[in-house]
Coordinates of C-alpha atoms in Angstrom, one line a residue:
Chain T
M1 CA 2.1 34.4 -22.0
N2 CA 4.9 35.4 -24.4
G3 CA 6.7 32.2 -25.5
K4 CA 10.3 33.4 -25.1
R5 CA 12.1 34.8 -22.2
T6 CA 15.8 35.7 -22.4
F7 CA 16.6 34.6 -18.8
G8 CA 17.5 31.0 -19.1
G9 CA 15.0 30.4 -21.9
G10 CA 12.9 28.7 -19.2
D11 CA 9.4 28.9 -20.8
Q12 CA 10.5 27.8 -24.2
A13 CA 12.6 25.0 -22.8
A14 CA 9.6 23.9 -20.7
E15 CA 7.3 24.0 -23.7
E16 CA 9.6 22.1 -25.9
A17 CA 10.3 19.5 -23.2
A18 CA 6.6 18.9 -22.8
R19 CA 6.3 18.4 -26.6
W20 CA 9.1 15.9 -26.6
F21 CA 7.8 14.1 -23.5
V22 CA 4.4 13.5 -25.2
R23 CA 5.8 12.6 -28.6
L24 CA 8.3 10.1 -27.2
Q25 CA 5.6 8.3 -25.2
S26 CA 4.1 7.2 -28.4
E27 CA 4.9 3.8 -29.9
A28 CA 5.1 5.7 -33.2
A29 CA 8.3 7.5 -32.2
D30 CA 11.0 6.1 -34.4
A31 CA 14.8 6.3 -34.6
G32 CA 14.6 9.7 -36.3
D33 CA 12.5 11.1 -33.4
W34 CA 14.9 9.9 -30.8
Q35 CA 17.9 11.3 -32.7
A36 CA 16.2 14.7 -33.0
F37 CA 15.5 14.5 -29.3
E38 CA 19.1 13.8 -28.6
A39 CA 20.2 16.8 -30.7
W40 CA 17.7 18.9 -28.8
L41 CA 19.1 17.7 -25.4
A42 CA 22.7 18.3 -26.6
A43 CA 21.8 21.9 -27.6
S44 CA 21.5 23.2 -24.0
P45 CA 21.8 22.1 -20.4
D46 CA 18.4 23.9 -19.9
H47 CA 16.8 21.4 -22.2
V48 CA 18.2 18.5 -20.1
A49 CA 17.0 20.2 -16.9
A50 CA 13.5 21.0 -18.3
Y51 CA 13.1 17.4 -19.4
E52 CA 14.2 16.0 -16.0
H53 CA 11.8 18.3 -14.3
L54 CA 8.9 16.8 -16.3
E55 CA 10.1 13.3 -15.5
S56 CA 10.2 14.0 -11.8
L57 CA 6.7 15.4 -11.6
W58 CA 5.5 12.6 -13.8
V59 CA 6.8 10.2 -11.1
D60 CA 5.7 12.3 -8.2
L61 CA 2.1 12.2 -9.5
E62 CA 2.2 8.5 -8.9
A63 CA 2.7 8.9 -5.2
A64 CA -1.0 9.1 -4.5
P65 CA -3.0 7.8 -7.5
Q66 CA -6.1 7.2 -5.5
V67 CA -6.1 10.6 -3.9
I68 CA -5.4 12.3 -7.2
A69 CA -7.9 10.2 -9.2
H70 CA -10.5 11.0 -6.5
R71 CA -9.7 14.7 -6.7
L72 CA -9.9 14.7 -10.5
D73 CA -13.3 13.0 -10.2
Q74 CA -14.5 15.7 -7.9
V75 CA -13.3 18.5 -10.0
A76 CA -14.5 17.3 -13.3
L77 CA -18.1 18.4 -13.8
R78 CA -19.3 15.0 -14.6
P79 CA -17.5 11.7 -14.8
A80 CA -15.7 10.9 -18.0
P81 CA -17.4 8.5 -20.4
R82 CA -15.9 5.2 -19.3
R83 CA -17.4 2.9 -21.9
T84 CA -14.5 2.0 -24.0
R85 CA -16.5 -0.1 -26.3
G86 CA -14.3 -2.6 -28.0
I87 CA -11.2 -0.5 -27.6
A88 CA -9.5 -2.3 -24.8
L89 CA -9.7 -5.7 -26.4
R90 CA -10.5 -5.2 -30.0
N91 CA -7.1 -6.6 -30.8
P92 CA -5.8 -8.7 -28.0
G93 CA -2.4 -9.1 -29.5
R94 CA -1.9 -5.4 -29.7
R95 CA -3.3 -5.0 -26.2
A96 CA -0.8 -7.5 -24.9
W97 CA 2.0 -5.6 -26.4
I98 CA 0.8 -2.4 -24.8
A99 CA 0.7 -4.3 -21.5
G100 CA 4.3 -5.4 -22.1
A101 CA 5.5 -1.9 -22.6
G102 CA 3.7 -0.9 -19.4
A103 CA 5.5 -3.5 -17.5
I104 CA 8.7 -1.6 -17.9
A105 CA 7.1 1.3 -16.0
A106 CA 7.0 -0.5 -12.6
S107 CA 3.8 -1.7 -11.0
L108 CA 1.5 1.2 -11.4
V109 CA -2.0 -0.1 -11.2
V110 CA -4.1 0.7 -14.3
A111 CA -7.7 0.1 -14.8
V112 CA -9.1 -1.0 -18.1
E113 CA -12.8 -1.4 -18.6
I114 CA -13.9 -4.1 -20.9
A115 CA -16.8 -3.2 -23.1
N116 CA -20.1 -5.0 -23.1
R117 CA -19.8 -7.6 -25.8
P118 CA -22.5 -7.3 -28.5
A119 CA -25.3 -9.9 -28.0
G120 CA -24.4 -13.3 -29.4
V121 CA -20.7 -12.7 -29.4
D122 CA -19.2 -15.2 -27.1
D123 CA -15.5 -15.1 -27.7
T124 CA -12.7 -15.6 -25.3
L125 CA -10.7 -12.7 -24.0
T126 CA -7.2 -13.0 -22.7
L127 CA -6.4 -10.7 -19.8
R128 CA -2.8 -10.3 -18.9
A129 CA -0.5 -8.6 -16.5
A130 CA 3.1 -8.7 -17.6
P131 CA 6.0 -9.2 -15.2
G132 CA 6.5 -6.0 -13.3
E133 CA 2.9 -4.8 -13.3
T134 CA -0.5 -5.5 -11.8
R135 CA -3.7 -4.8 -13.7
Q136 CA -7.3 -4.2 -12.8
Y137 CA -10.0 -5.2 -15.2
V138 CA -13.7 -4.5 -14.9
L139 CA -15.9 -6.9 -16.9
A140 CA -19.1 -5.9 -18.5
D141 CA -21.1 -7.4 -15.6
G142 CA -19.3 -5.3 -13.0
T143 CA -17.0 -8.1 -11.9
R144 CA -13.5 -6.8 -11.0
I145 CA -10.4 -8.7 -11.5
N146 CA -7.2 -7.5 -10.1
L147 CA -4.3 -9.5 -11.8
N148 CA -1.0 -9.9 -10.1
A149 CA 2.2 -9.5 -12.1
G150 CA 3.1 -12.3 -14.5
S151 CA -0.4 -13.6 -14.8
E152 CA -2.6 -14.5 -17.7
I153 CA -6.2 -15.7 -17.6
Q154 CA -8.9 -16.4 -20.2
V155 CA -12.4 -15.0 -19.8
R156 CA -15.6 -16.0 -21.6
M157 CA -18.7 -14.2 -20.7
G158 CA -21.3 -16.7 -21.9
R159 CA -25.0 -16.5 -21.7
D160 CA -25.3 -19.4 -19.2
A161 CA -22.1 -19.0 -17.4
R162 CA -19.1 -16.7 -16.9
R163 CA -16.0 -18.7 -17.4
V164 CA -12.4 -18.1 -16.5
T165 CA -9.4 -20.4 -17.1
M166 CA -6.2 -19.9 -15.2
A167 CA -3.0 -22.0 -15.6
D168 CA -0.3 -19.7 -14.2
A169 CA -1.8 -16.7 -12.5
E170 CA -2.9 -15.0 -9.3
A171 CA -5.9 -12.7 -9.1
V172 CA -8.4 -11.2 -6.7
F173 CA -11.9 -11.7 -8.0
D174 CA -14.7 -9.4 -6.9
V175 CA -17.5 -11.2 -8.6
A176 CA -20.8 -9.4 -9.4
H177 CA -23.8 -11.3 -8.3
D178 CA -25.7 -12.9 -11.1
A179 CA -27.6 -16.0 -9.9
R180 CA -28.5 -17.0 -13.5
R181 CA -24.9 -16.9 -14.7
P182 CA -22.6 -18.7 -12.3
F183 CA -19.0 -17.6 -12.4
L184 CA -16.8 -20.7 -13.0
I185 CA -13.0 -20.7 -12.8
T186 CA -11.0 -23.6 -13.9
S187 CA -7.7 -23.4 -12.0
G188 CA -5.4 -26.3 -12.7
D189 CA -7.4 -29.5 -12.1
R190 CA -10.0 -27.8 -9.8
E191 CA -13.1 -25.8 -10.7
V192 CA -14.1 -22.9 -8.5
R193 CA -17.8 -21.9 -8.6
V194 CA -18.9 -18.5 -7.5
V195 CA -22.2 -16.7 -7.3
G196 CA -21.1 -13.3 -5.9
T197 CA -18.1 -12.9 -3.6
M198 CA -14.6 -11.7 -3.3
F199 CA -11.6 -13.9 -3.1
N200 CA -7.9 -14.3 -4.1
L201 CA -7.0 -17.3 -6.3
R202 CA -3.4 -18.3 -7.0
Q203 CA -2.4 -21.0 -9.4
R204 CA 1.4 -21.4 -9.6
D205 CA 3.6 -24.4 -10.3
G206 CA 0.7 -26.9 -9.9
K207 CA -0.3 -25.5 -6.5
M208 CA -3.6 -23.7 -5.9
A209 CA -4.4 -21.4 -3.0
L210 CA -7.9 -19.9 -2.6
T211 CA -8.7 -17.3 0.1
V212 CA -12.2 -15.9 0.6
R213 CA -12.9 -12.4 1.8
R214 CA -16.6 -12.3 1.3
G215 CA -19.3 -14.9 0.5
I216 CA -18.9 -18.6 -0.2
V217 CA -17.0 -20.3 -3.0
E218 CA -17.4 -24.0 -4.0
V219 CA -14.5 -26.0 -5.3
R220 CA -14.7 -29.4 -7.1
P221 CA -12.6 -31.3 -9.5
A222 CA -12.6 -29.7 -12.9
G223 CA -14.9 -31.3 -15.5
A224 CA -16.9 -33.0 -12.8
P225 CA -19.9 -30.8 -12.1
Q226 CA -21.6 -33.5 -10.1
A227 CA -18.7 -34.2 -7.8
P228 CA -19.2 -33.2 -4.1
A229 CA -17.9 -29.7 -3.6
T230 CA -15.7 -28.2 -0.8
R231 CA -17.2 -25.0 0.4
V232 CA -14.8 -22.3 1.3
T233 CA -16.1 -19.3 3.3
V234 CA -14.9 -16.0 4.8
G235 CA -11.5 -16.2 6.4
Q236 CA -10.8 -19.8 5.1
Q237 CA -8.1 -20.9 2.8
L238 CA -8.0 -23.9 0.6
A239 CA -4.7 -25.2 -0.6
H240 CA -4.6 -27.9 -3.3
S241 CA -1.7 -29.5 -5.2
Q242 CA -2.4 -30.7 -8.7
G243 CA -3.6 -34.3 -8.5
G244 CA -3.4 -34.3 -4.7
E245 CA -5.4 -33.6 -1.7
S246 CA -7.0 -30.3 -0.7
V247 CA -6.5 -28.8 2.8
L248 CA -8.9 -26.3 4.3
T249 CA -7.6 -24.0 7.0
A250 CA -8.8 -21.0 8.9
D251 CA -5.8 -19.4 10.7
G252 CA -7.1 -15.9 10.9
L253 CA -4.3 -14.8 8.6
S254 CA -6.2 -14.8 5.4
D255 CA -5.8 -11.1 4.8
S256 CA -2.2 -11.6 3.8
A257 CA -3.3 -13.3 0.6
F258 CA -4.6 -10.0 -0.5
A259 CA -1.5 -8.0 0.5
W260 CA -0.1 -8.0 -3.1
T261 CA -3.0 -5.8 -4.2
T262 CA -1.7 -3.0 -1.9
G263 CA 1.9 -3.5 -3.0
Q264 CA 3.1 -5.9 -0.3
L265 CA 3.9 -9.5 -0.1
V266 CA 3.4 -11.3 3.2
Y267 CA 5.3 -14.6 3.9
R268 CA 5.2 -16.9 6.9
G269 CA 7.9 -19.5 6.4
Q270 CA 7.6 -19.9 2.7
P271 CA 10.6 -21.3 0.8
L272 CA 12.9 -18.6 -0.5
G273 CA 12.6 -20.1 -4.0
E274 CA 8.9 -19.2 -4.0
V275 CA 9.7 -15.6 -2.8
A276 CA 12.3 -15.3 -5.7
A277 CA 9.7 -16.4 -8.2
D278 CA 7.2 -13.9 -6.8
L279 CA 9.7 -11.1 -7.1
S280 CA 10.7 -12.1 -10.6
R281 CA 7.1 -11.6 -11.6
R282 CA 6.8 -8.3 -9.8
F283 CA 10.0 -6.6 -11.0
A284 CA 12.0 -6.0 -14.1
T285 CA 15.1 -7.9 -13.1
P286 CA 14.6 -11.6 -12.5
V287 CA 15.6 -13.1 -9.1
R288 CA 16.6 -16.7 -8.5
T289 CA 18.1 -18.7 -5.8
A290 CA 21.7 -19.9 -6.2
D291 CA 21.0 -23.6 -5.3
A292 CA 18.6 -25.9 -3.7
D293 CA 20.0 -25.0 -0.3
A294 CA 19.2 -21.3 -0.7
A295 CA 15.8 -22.1 -2.3
S296 CA 14.8 -24.1 0.7
L297 CA 15.5 -21.4 3.3
R298 CA 12.3 -20.4 5.0
F299 CA 11.3 -16.7 4.7
S300 CA 9.0 -14.8 7.0
G301 CA 8.2 -11.1 6.7
V302 CA 6.3 -8.3 5.0
L303 CA 8.0 -7.0 1.8
V304 CA 6.9 -3.6 0.7
L305 CA 7.2 -3.7 -3.1
D306 CA 8.5 -0.2 -3.7
N307 CA 11.5 -0.9 -5.8
E308 CA 13.6 -3.9 -6.4
P309 CA 17.0 -2.9 -4.9
A310 CA 15.3 -1.9 -1.7
V311 CA 13.3 -5.1 -1.5
L312 CA 16.5 -7.1 -2.0
R313 CA 18.2 -5.2 0.8
R314 CA 15.4 -6.1 3.1
I315 CA 15.6 -9.7 2.1
E316 CA 19.3 -9.6 2.9
A317 CA 18.4 -8.1 6.3
F318 CA 15.8 -10.7 7.1
A319 CA 17.3 -13.9 5.7
P320 CA 20.8 -15.2 5.8
V321 CA 21.5 -14.5 2.1
T322 CA 23.3 -12.0 -0.1
A323 CA 21.9 -10.7 -3.3
V324 CA 24.5 -10.9 -6.1
R325 CA 23.9 -9.1 -9.4
A326 CA 24.6 -11.2 -12.5
A327 CA 24.3 -10.5 -16.2
D328 CA 20.9 -12.1 -16.4
G329 CA 19.4 -11.2 -13.1
V330 CA 19.9 -11.3 -9.3
I331 CA 21.0 -14.4 -7.5
L332 CA 20.2 -15.0 -3.8
R333 CA 23.1 -17.0 -2.2
R334 CA 23.3 -18.3 1.4
R335 CA 25.7 -16.2 3.4
A336 CA 28.8 -18.0 4.6
G337 CA 28.1 -19.2 8.2
G338 CA 24.5 -18.2 7.8
Chain O
M1 CA 8.7 -17.5 -33.8
E2 CA 9.1 -16.2 -30.3
Q3 CA 12.8 -17.0 -30.4
E4 CA 13.2 -15.2 -33.7
G5 CA 11.5 -12.0 -32.4
R6 CA 13.6 -12.0 -29.3
S7 CA 17.0 -12.5 -31.1
A8 CA 16.2 -9.9 -33.7
L9 CA 15.7 -7.3 -30.9
I10 CA 18.9 -8.3 -29.3
E11 CA 20.7 -8.1 -32.7
L12 CA 19.4 -4.6 -33.0
Y13 CA 20.4 -3.7 -29.5
L14 CA 24.0 -4.8 -30.2
E15 CA 24.0 -2.8 -33.4
R16 CA 22.8 0.3 -31.6
R17 CA 24.6 -0.1 -28.3
A18 CA 27.0 2.8 -28.9
D19 CA 24.2 5.1 -29.9
L20 CA 22.3 4.2 -26.8
I21 CA 25.3 4.8 -24.6
R22 CA 25.8 8.2 -26.2
F23 CA 22.2 9.1 -25.7
F24 CA 21.9 8.0 -22.1
T25 CA 25.2 9.7 -21.2
L26 CA 23.5 12.9 -22.2
R27 CA 20.4 12.0 -20.2
L28 CA 22.2 10.8 -17.1
R29 CA 25.1 13.2 -17.4
S30 CA 27.4 10.3 -16.7
A31 CA 29.1 7.8 -19.0
S32 CA 29.3 5.1 -16.4
A33 CA 25.7 5.5 -15.3
A34 CA 24.8 5.2 -19.0
E35 CA 26.8 2.0 -19.3
D36 CA 24.9 0.5 -16.4
L37 CA 21.5 1.5 -17.8
V38 CA 22.3 0.2 -21.3
Q39 CA 23.4 -3.1 -19.7
D40 CA 20.0 -3.1 -17.9
I41 CA 18.3 -2.7 -21.2
Y42 CA 20.0 -5.9 -22.3
V43 CA 19.0 -7.8 -19.2
R44 CA 15.4 -6.6 -19.8
L45 CA 15.5 -7.7 -23.4
S46 CA 16.7 -11.2 -22.5
G47 CA 13.7 -11.5 -20.2
V48 CA 11.2 -10.5 -22.9
T49 CA 9.1 -13.6 -23.4
D50 CA 6.3 -12.1 -25.5
T51 CA 7.1 -11.4 -29.1
P52 CA 5.5 -8.1 -29.3
D53 CA 4.6 -6.8 -32.7
I54 CA 6.8 -3.8 -32.4
Q55 CA 6.1 -0.8 -34.6
N56 CA 9.5 0.9 -34.1
P57 CA 12.1 -1.5 -32.7
V58 CA 14.8 1.2 -32.4
G59 CA 12.3 3.5 -30.7
Y60 CA 11.4 0.6 -28.4
L61 CA 15.0 0.3 -27.2
Y62 CA 15.2 4.0 -26.3
R63 CA 11.8 3.9 -24.7
L64 CA 12.8 0.8 -22.7
G65 CA 15.9 2.6 -21.4
S66 CA 13.9 5.8 -20.7
N67 CA 11.3 3.8 -18.7
L68 CA 14.1 2.2 -16.7
M69 CA 15.3 5.7 -15.8
L70 CA 11.8 6.5 -14.6
D71 CA 11.8 3.3 -12.6
R72 CA 15.0 4.4 -10.9
L73 CA 13.5 7.8 -10.2
R74 CA 10.5 6.0 -8.7
G75 CA 12.8 4.1 -6.4
E76 CA 14.5 7.3 -5.2
R77 CA 11.1 8.9 -4.5
R78 CA 9.9 6.2 -2.2
G79 CA 9.2 6.8 1.5
A80 CA 7.3 10.0 2.1
F81 CA 5.8 9.7 -1.3
R82 CA 4.1 6.4 -0.6
D83 CA 0.3 6.5 -0.5
G84 CA 0.5 5.5 3.2
A85 CA 2.4 8.6 4.1
W86 CA 0.3 10.8 2.1
L87 CA -2.9 9.5 3.7
D88 CA -1.3 9.6 7.1
T89 CA -2.1 5.9 7.8
Q90 CA -0.1 3.2 9.4
R91 CA 3.5 2.4 8.8
T92 CA 4.6 -1.0 7.7
V93 CA 5.9 -3.1 10.6
M94 CA 7.9 -6.1 9.9
G95 CA 8.0 -8.3 13.0
A96 CA 8.6 -5.9 15.8
Q97 CA 10.7 -3.6 13.6
E98 CA 9.7 -0.8 11.4
V99 CA 10.9 -0.9 7.9
A100 CA 14.0 1.2 7.7
D101 CA 14.8 3.9 5.2
E102 CA 12.3 6.4 6.4
P103 CA 13.1 9.9 5.0
S104 CA 13.7 12.9 7.3
A105 CA 10.8 14.8 8.7
E106 CA 11.7 17.9 6.7
Q107 CA 11.8 15.9 3.5
V108 CA 8.4 14.4 4.3
V109 CA 6.9 17.9 4.7
A110 CA 8.5 19.2 1.6
D111 CA 7.4 16.2 -0.5
R112 CA 3.8 16.5 0.8
Q113 CA 3.7 20.2 0.0
R114 CA 5.0 19.4 -3.5
L115 CA 2.4 16.7 -4.0
A116 CA -0.4 19.0 -2.6
A117 CA 0.7 21.6 -5.1
L118 CA 0.6 19.2 -8.0
V119 CA -2.9 17.9 -7.0
S120 CA -4.2 21.4 -6.7
A121 CA -2.7 22.3 -10.0
L122 CA -4.5 19.5 -11.7
G123 CA -7.7 21.2 -10.5
D124 CA -6.8 24.3 -12.4
L125 CA -7.0 22.5 -15.8
N126 CA -10.1 22.6 -17.8
P127 CA -12.4 19.6 -17.4
Q128 CA -11.6 18.0 -20.8
T129 CA -7.8 18.4 -20.2
Q130 CA -8.2 16.8 -16.7
R131 CA -10.2 13.9 -18.2
V132 CA -7.6 13.3 -20.9
F133 CA -4.8 13.5 -18.4
R134 CA -6.4 11.2 -16.0
M135 CA -7.2 8.5 -18.6
H136 CA -3.7 8.6 -19.9
K137 CA -1.7 8.9 -16.6
F138 CA -3.9 7.2 -14.1
E139 CA -5.9 4.7 -16.1
G140 CA -3.1 3.7 -18.3
L141 CA -4.8 4.3 -21.7
T142 CA -2.5 5.1 -24.6
H143 CA -3.0 8.2 -26.7
P144 CA -5.0 6.4 -29.4
Q145 CA -7.2 4.7 -26.8
V146 CA -8.0 8.0 -25.1
A147 CA -8.7 9.6 -28.5
A148 CA -11.1 6.8 -29.4
T149 CA -12.8 6.8 -26.0
L150 CA -13.5 10.5 -26.0
G151 CA -14.1 10.8 -29.8
I152 CA -11.3 13.3 -30.3
S153 CA -8.3 13.3 -32.5
R154 CA -5.0 11.9 -31.4
S155 CA -3.3 15.3 -31.8
A156 CA -6.0 16.8 -29.6
V157 CA -5.1 14.2 -26.9
E158 CA -1.4 15.1 -27.2
K159 CA -2.2 18.8 -26.9
H160 CA -4.2 18.3 -23.8
I161 CA -1.4 16.3 -22.2
M162 CA 1.1 18.8 -23.2
A163 CA -1.0 21.6 -21.7
A164 CA -1.3 19.7 -18.5
L165 CA 2.4 19.0 -18.3
K166 CA 3.3 22.6 -19.0
H167 CA 1.0 23.8 -16.2
L168 CA 2.2 21.3 -13.7
A169 CA 5.8 22.0 -14.6
A170 CA 5.3 25.7 -13.9
V171 CA 3.6 25.0 -10.6
A172 CA 6.0 22.4 -9.3
R173 CA 9.1 24.5 -10.2

């Protein structure tokens, strides 16, 4: 292919746009790079158009990540080497920053595989999903952890036990079976004990909610391994308030606890304040309720988490509130006469 | 510590505000849209609770704004471009009502064709380019992470991604 064409300069613009696009994705791009990019854009409307074209296909590719990833797997002659020994977490601080930058780019699900820790190394890893993004992690034992936005957990893969601590987080755990190394999660003042199962665990504002999709999970007070356990099984939900009682229910609606993993939130009469907190974790612009009155409104419905303005419009349609944009976020206010 | 990092970034933002507006006016072809976007950068910065160890703070501001632009684009492309529509599965029903904002049938068809063309164009790439592109775009690895995982140089990673983009851009035209 000859690089230049007189008509519209299309090929050259496309090539340069691709070079800029890749260079500017790097954290190493500095003020000088962005200024040079600005000069390039200003040089020709073709440049602006070529760059926009790349952005639009970049976004379009996200429409079906599973389908595309599957296709790429089929086409590639053999699967890519997936062992990222040490990379993902060699420097947790750095990793966290990368996660933070990703948060800007909506809630695209990314998978990061955590390497097998060398024998004897038993340090604690921090897994994090910044506000605005969800993250999937695969531990060395095959356990999958899908972290909801605005969550942080600590993981320690010990020889005798696999331990997770969560103070403010929500995650779906698909725990690999390993009878000799129980999977123990300290969630607020409860300890959740797992052998091999899949469940969603939410620990927010002193309230815990556990929903089991497969297997059996035991819950007892944290730090009291001899205390009698509550067993939670498929389709059951355990709700517990810090320092208070636990309530076990089986209402046949347990699937809704997993809805966030497919980009939805399902509510049945939850206070609007809780909905606002969930949205603040999922999107770039924080959402809050104007006052206690608005916060206590009960909200029911399925919210598809495609983009924040659309979600806010749907909330306005399904609850007697208006969403008002302020300098520091969005405020949900009860509609007059609503 | 956290507070310091945050306010330094906001200081820098205020210093560079005019530059940012000029840049995004060019990107968005509209001064008022640029004003809005640059205001959004501020909102975003005031919500930053981590104190990231930022290599290039000025670059970060531009990248933040550019990512917000991508987010808006994502918002505009919803509907037919959702996984559900692509896979021909169920629609979302809220109570008895279907969620509004469905795109027109023609748009759905056009979008699907475009997506199908992109997917098939990915298959034209050589296996290593596909692998690099997938790790970066779909598994969220940064260029240095892809380089380290595959044992190739960072500039090789960038060349693969550039090649993929150029090919996709030509197909999706």
